[in-house]
Short mmCIF file of N, CA, C and O in Angstrom, two decimals:
data_model
loop_
_atom_site.label_atom_id
_atom_site.label_comp_id
_atom_site.label_asym_id
_atom_site.label_seq_id
_atom_site.Cartn_x
_atom_site.Cartn_y
_atom_site.Cartn_z
N UNK A 1 9.55 30.04 4.27
CA UNK A 1 8.75 30.54 5.37
C UNK A 1 9.64 30.74 6.60
O UNK A 1 9.39 31.65 7.39
N UNK A 2 10.66 29.90 6.74
CA UNK A 2 11.58 30.07 7.87
C UNK A 2 12.31 31.41 7.77
O UNK A 2 12.45 32.10 8.78
N UNK A 3 12.77 31.74 6.57
CA UNK A 3 13.50 33.00 6.40
C UNK A 3 12.59 34.19 6.67
O UNK A 3 13.01 35.15 7.32
N UNK A 4 11.38 34.15 6.18
CA UNK A 4 10.44 35.25 6.41
C UNK A 4 10.19 35.40 7.91
O UNK A 4 10.12 36.53 8.43
N UNK A 5 10.08 34.28 8.62
CA UNK A 5 9.88 34.31 10.07
C UNK A 5 11.09 34.95 10.74
O UNK A 5 10.95 35.86 11.57
N UNK A 6 12.28 34.47 10.40
CA UNK A 6 13.50 34.99 11.02
C UNK A 6 13.71 36.47 10.73
O UNK A 6 14.21 37.21 11.57
N UNK A 7 13.31 36.90 9.52
CA UNK A 7 13.47 38.30 9.13
C UNK A 7 12.29 39.16 9.58
O UNK A 7 12.28 40.36 9.34
N UNK A 8 11.29 38.51 10.19
CA UNK A 8 10.07 39.20 10.62
C UNK A 8 9.40 39.93 9.46
O UNK A 8 8.87 41.02 9.60
N UNK A 9 9.43 39.28 8.30
CA UNK A 9 8.80 39.82 7.10
C UNK A 9 7.42 39.16 7.00
O UNK A 9 7.25 38.13 6.35
N UNK A 10 6.45 39.77 7.65
CA UNK A 10 5.13 39.15 7.78
C UNK A 10 4.36 39.13 6.47
O UNK A 10 3.51 38.25 6.27
N UNK A 11 4.64 40.06 5.58
CA UNK A 11 3.98 40.04 4.27
C UNK A 11 4.42 38.79 3.49
O UNK A 11 3.58 38.06 2.97
N UNK A 12 5.72 38.56 3.41
CA UNK A 12 6.21 37.35 2.73
C UNK A 12 5.75 36.09 3.46
O UNK A 12 5.42 35.09 2.82
N UNK A 13 5.74 36.14 4.78
CA UNK A 13 5.29 34.99 5.56
C UNK A 13 3.86 34.62 5.16
O UNK A 13 3.56 33.44 4.94
N UNK A 14 3.00 35.62 5.04
CA UNK A 14 1.60 35.38 4.65
C UNK A 14 1.54 34.77 3.24
O UNK A 14 0.75 33.85 2.99
N UNK A 15 2.38 35.27 2.34
CA UNK A 15 2.40 34.75 0.97
C UNK A 15 2.84 33.28 0.97
O UNK A 15 2.23 32.44 0.31
N UNK A 16 3.89 32.96 1.71
CA UNK A 16 4.38 31.58 1.77
C UNK A 16 3.36 30.66 2.43
O UNK A 16 3.16 29.53 1.99
N UNK A 17 2.73 31.13 3.50
CA UNK A 17 1.70 30.33 4.17
C UNK A 17 0.54 30.06 3.21
O UNK A 17 0.00 28.95 3.17
N UNK A 18 0.17 31.06 2.43
CA UNK A 18 -0.91 30.89 1.44
C UNK A 18 -0.52 29.84 0.40
O UNK A 18 -1.32 28.96 0.05
N UNK A 19 0.72 29.92 -0.08
CA UNK A 19 1.20 28.95 -1.06
C UNK A 19 1.20 27.54 -0.47
O UNK A 19 0.77 26.58 -1.13
N UNK A 20 1.66 27.42 0.77
CA UNK A 20 1.67 26.10 1.41
C UNK A 20 0.25 25.58 1.59
O UNK A 20 0.00 24.40 1.41
N UNK A 21 -0.67 26.47 1.94
CA UNK A 21 -2.07 26.07 2.09
C UNK A 21 -2.58 25.47 0.78
O UNK A 21 -3.23 24.41 0.78
N UNK A 22 -2.27 26.11 -0.32
CA UNK A 22 -2.72 25.63 -1.62
C UNK A 22 -2.12 24.27 -1.97
O UNK A 22 -2.83 23.36 -2.40
N UNK A 23 -0.83 24.14 -1.78
CA UNK A 23 -0.14 22.87 -2.09
C UNK A 23 -0.67 21.75 -1.20
O UNK A 23 -0.97 20.65 -1.68
N UNK A 24 -0.76 22.01 0.09
CA UNK A 24 -1.22 20.99 1.02
C UNK A 24 -2.66 20.57 0.73
O UNK A 24 -2.99 19.39 0.84
N UNK A 25 -3.49 21.51 0.34
CA UNK A 25 -4.87 21.18 -0.03
C UNK A 25 -4.88 20.30 -1.28
O UNK A 25 -5.61 19.31 -1.34
N UNK A 26 -4.03 20.63 -2.24
CA UNK A 26 -3.96 19.86 -3.49
C UNK A 26 -3.57 18.41 -3.23
O UNK A 26 -4.12 17.51 -3.86
N UNK A 27 -2.64 18.19 -2.32
CA UNK A 27 -2.19 16.82 -2.05
C UNK A 27 -3.01 16.14 -0.94
O UNK A 27 -2.74 15.01 -0.58
N UNK A 28 -4.02 16.85 -0.43
CA UNK A 28 -4.95 16.24 0.50
C UNK A 28 -4.54 16.22 1.96
O UNK A 28 -5.07 15.45 2.74
N UNK A 29 -3.63 17.09 2.34
CA UNK A 29 -3.20 17.15 3.74
C UNK A 29 -3.97 18.30 4.40
O UNK A 29 -3.44 19.39 4.64
N UNK A 30 -5.23 18.03 4.67
CA UNK A 30 -6.15 19.08 5.06
C UNK A 30 -5.87 19.67 6.45
O UNK A 30 -6.08 20.86 6.66
N UNK A 31 -5.39 18.85 7.37
CA UNK A 31 -5.15 19.38 8.72
C UNK A 31 -4.03 20.43 8.71
O UNK A 31 -4.19 21.51 9.29
N UNK A 32 -2.95 20.14 8.02
CA UNK A 32 -1.85 21.11 7.97
C UNK A 32 -2.21 22.27 7.05
O UNK A 32 -1.80 23.40 7.29
N UNK A 33 -3.03 22.02 6.03
CA UNK A 33 -3.52 23.11 5.18
C UNK A 33 -4.34 24.09 6.01
O UNK A 33 -4.23 25.31 5.83
N UNK A 34 -5.12 23.58 6.93
CA UNK A 34 -5.91 24.45 7.81
C UNK A 34 -5.00 25.28 8.71
O UNK A 34 -5.26 26.47 8.93
N UNK A 35 -3.93 24.67 9.18
CA UNK A 35 -2.96 25.42 9.99
C UNK A 35 -2.28 26.48 9.15
O UNK A 35 -2.07 27.61 9.61
N UNK A 36 -1.95 26.15 7.91
CA UNK A 36 -1.34 27.13 7.01
C UNK A 36 -2.27 28.32 6.81
O UNK A 36 -1.82 29.48 6.81
N UNK A 37 -3.56 28.05 6.67
CA UNK A 37 -4.53 29.14 6.53
C UNK A 37 -4.55 30.01 7.78
O UNK A 37 -4.57 31.23 7.70
N UNK A 38 -4.52 29.37 8.95
CA UNK A 38 -4.49 30.12 10.21
C UNK A 38 -3.24 30.99 10.30
O UNK A 38 -3.30 32.13 10.75
N UNK A 39 -2.11 30.44 9.87
CA UNK A 39 -0.85 31.19 9.93
C UNK A 39 -0.86 32.34 8.92
O UNK A 39 -0.33 33.42 9.20
N UNK A 40 -1.46 32.11 7.77
CA UNK A 40 -1.60 33.19 6.78
C UNK A 40 -2.42 34.33 7.36
O UNK A 40 -2.03 35.51 7.27
N UNK A 41 -3.55 33.99 7.96
CA UNK A 41 -4.42 35.01 8.55
C UNK A 41 -3.69 35.72 9.69
O UNK A 41 -3.78 36.95 9.82
N UNK A 42 -2.96 34.97 10.49
CA UNK A 42 -2.21 35.57 11.60
C UNK A 42 -1.18 36.57 11.07
O UNK A 42 -1.02 37.66 11.62
N UNK A 43 -0.48 36.19 10.02
CA UNK A 43 0.54 37.09 9.45
C UNK A 43 -0.10 38.34 8.87
O UNK A 43 0.40 39.45 9.08
N UNK A 44 -1.20 38.18 8.16
CA UNK A 44 -1.88 39.34 7.58
C UNK A 44 -2.40 40.27 8.68
O UNK A 44 -2.40 41.49 8.51
N UNK A 45 -2.84 39.70 9.79
CA UNK A 45 -3.37 40.49 10.89
C UNK A 45 -2.32 40.87 11.93
O UNK A 45 -2.65 41.46 12.96
N UNK A 46 -1.08 40.50 11.65
CA UNK A 46 0.03 40.76 12.57
C UNK A 46 -0.23 40.20 13.96
O UNK A 46 0.10 40.82 14.97
N UNK A 47 -0.81 39.00 13.99
CA UNK A 47 -1.03 38.29 15.25
C UNK A 47 0.25 37.54 15.59
O UNK A 47 0.37 36.32 15.39
N UNK A 48 1.23 38.29 16.06
CA UNK A 48 2.56 37.73 16.29
C UNK A 48 2.57 36.68 17.39
O UNK A 48 3.36 35.74 17.34
N UNK A 49 1.71 36.82 18.38
CA UNK A 49 1.64 35.82 19.44
C UNK A 49 1.32 34.45 18.86
O UNK A 49 1.99 33.47 19.16
N UNK A 50 0.31 34.40 17.97
CA UNK A 50 -0.05 33.12 17.35
C UNK A 50 1.10 32.58 16.51
O UNK A 50 1.43 31.40 16.58
N UNK A 51 1.73 33.45 15.73
CA UNK A 51 2.83 33.01 14.87
C UNK A 51 3.96 32.44 15.71
O UNK A 51 4.46 31.35 15.44
N UNK A 52 4.36 33.17 16.74
CA UNK A 52 5.47 32.71 17.58
C UNK A 52 5.12 31.43 18.33
O UNK A 52 5.97 30.56 18.51
N UNK A 53 3.87 31.28 18.74
CA UNK A 53 3.46 30.08 19.47
C UNK A 53 3.42 28.84 18.58
O UNK A 53 3.70 27.74 19.04
N UNK A 54 3.08 29.01 17.30
CA UNK A 54 2.83 27.86 16.44
C UNK A 54 3.87 27.62 15.36
O UNK A 54 3.79 26.62 14.65
N UNK A 55 4.83 28.52 15.21
CA UNK A 55 5.81 28.43 14.13
C UNK A 55 6.55 27.11 14.11
O UNK A 55 6.62 26.44 13.09
N UNK A 56 7.13 26.72 15.23
CA UNK A 56 7.95 25.49 15.24
C UNK A 56 7.14 24.26 14.89
O UNK A 56 7.58 23.44 14.08
N UNK A 57 5.96 24.14 15.46
CA UNK A 57 5.11 22.97 15.17
C UNK A 57 4.66 22.98 13.70
O UNK A 57 4.62 21.94 13.05
N UNK A 58 4.34 24.16 13.19
CA UNK A 58 3.91 24.31 11.79
C UNK A 58 5.02 23.89 10.84
O UNK A 58 4.82 23.07 9.93
N UNK A 59 6.22 24.38 11.07
CA UNK A 59 7.36 24.04 10.20
C UNK A 59 7.68 22.55 10.32
O UNK A 59 7.93 21.89 9.32
N UNK A 60 7.66 22.02 11.53
CA UNK A 60 7.93 20.59 11.72
C UNK A 60 6.92 19.76 10.93
O UNK A 60 7.29 18.79 10.26
N UNK A 61 5.64 20.13 11.00
CA UNK A 61 4.61 19.37 10.29
C UNK A 61 4.83 19.42 8.78
O UNK A 61 4.70 18.40 8.09
N UNK A 62 5.20 20.59 8.27
CA UNK A 62 5.46 20.70 6.83
C UNK A 62 6.70 19.89 6.43
O UNK A 62 6.70 19.23 5.39
N UNK A 63 7.74 19.93 7.24
CA UNK A 63 8.95 19.15 6.93
C UNK A 63 8.66 17.66 6.99
O UNK A 63 9.18 16.90 6.19
N UNK A 64 7.82 17.25 7.93
CA UNK A 64 7.45 15.84 8.04
C UNK A 64 6.69 15.38 6.80
O UNK A 64 6.97 14.32 6.25
N UNK A 65 5.76 16.19 6.33
CA UNK A 65 5.01 15.86 5.11
C UNK A 65 5.95 15.80 3.91
O UNK A 65 5.86 14.89 3.09
N UNK A 66 6.86 16.75 3.81
CA UNK A 66 7.82 16.76 2.71
C UNK A 66 8.66 15.49 2.73
O UNK A 66 8.87 14.85 1.69
N UNK A 67 9.12 15.08 3.90
CA UNK A 67 9.91 13.86 4.02
C UNK A 67 9.09 12.64 3.58
O UNK A 67 9.57 11.80 2.81
N UNK A 68 7.86 12.56 4.05
CA UNK A 68 7.00 11.42 3.70
C UNK A 68 6.72 11.38 2.20
O UNK A 68 6.75 10.30 1.60
N UNK A 69 6.46 12.53 1.61
CA UNK A 69 6.19 12.57 0.18
C UNK A 69 7.43 12.20 -0.62
O UNK A 69 7.34 11.45 -1.60
N UNK A 70 8.59 12.68 -0.20
CA UNK A 70 9.83 12.36 -0.90
C UNK A 70 10.12 10.87 -0.81
O UNK A 70 10.48 10.24 -1.81
N UNK A 71 9.95 10.30 0.37
CA UNK A 71 10.16 8.86 0.56
C UNK A 71 9.21 8.06 -0.31
O UNK A 71 9.61 7.09 -0.97
N UNK A 72 7.95 8.46 -0.33
CA UNK A 72 6.94 7.78 -1.13
C UNK A 72 7.31 7.81 -2.61
O UNK A 72 7.26 6.78 -3.30
N UNK A 73 7.70 8.97 -3.10
CA UNK A 73 8.06 9.10 -4.51
C UNK A 73 9.31 8.30 -4.86
O UNK A 73 9.39 7.71 -5.94
N UNK A 74 10.28 8.26 -3.95
CA UNK A 74 11.47 7.45 -4.19
C UNK A 74 11.12 5.97 -4.24
O UNK A 74 11.67 5.23 -5.05
N UNK A 75 10.20 5.53 -3.37
CA UNK A 75 9.76 4.13 -3.37
C UNK A 75 9.09 3.78 -4.69
O UNK A 75 9.31 2.71 -5.24
N UNK A 76 8.27 4.67 -5.19
CA UNK A 76 7.60 4.43 -6.47
C UNK A 76 8.64 4.32 -7.58
O UNK A 76 8.59 3.42 -8.40
N UNK A 77 9.59 5.24 -7.59
CA UNK A 77 10.65 5.23 -8.60
C UNK A 77 11.46 3.93 -8.53
O UNK A 77 11.74 3.30 -9.54
N UNK A 78 11.80 3.51 -7.32
CA UNK A 78 12.58 2.29 -7.14
C UNK A 78 11.79 1.08 -7.62
O UNK A 78 12.33 0.21 -8.29
N UNK A 79 10.50 1.02 -7.30
CA UNK A 79 9.66 -0.10 -7.73
C UNK A 79 9.50 -0.15 -9.23
O UNK A 79 9.42 -1.24 -9.80
N UNK A 80 9.46 0.98 -9.88
CA UNK A 80 9.33 1.00 -11.33
C UNK A 80 10.63 0.55 -12.00
O UNK A 80 10.60 -0.07 -13.06
N UNK A 81 11.75 0.85 -11.36
CA UNK A 81 13.03 0.46 -11.94
C UNK A 81 13.41 -0.98 -11.60
O UNK A 81 14.07 -1.64 -12.35
N UNK A 82 12.97 -1.43 -10.41
CA UNK A 82 13.38 -2.75 -9.94
C UNK A 82 12.38 -3.76 -10.28
O UNK A 82 12.44 -4.88 -10.49
#
């Protein structure tokens, strides 16, 4: 999604936001999933103001969730081995 943003490829951005919405919904992170849906709609509608205003916070939130999930899974793996 970062590359699509940097390349101003709003079609791909919408596709990635949609995918993130689905993944986040599946793992139960509904607040960020809702933001992903908003960003998908913004990209499809070429609402660049919204995208530019919320991109950094959106990416930070997704990276934070990824870090937390990775840490959680490593802890589970360590506990199963130890």
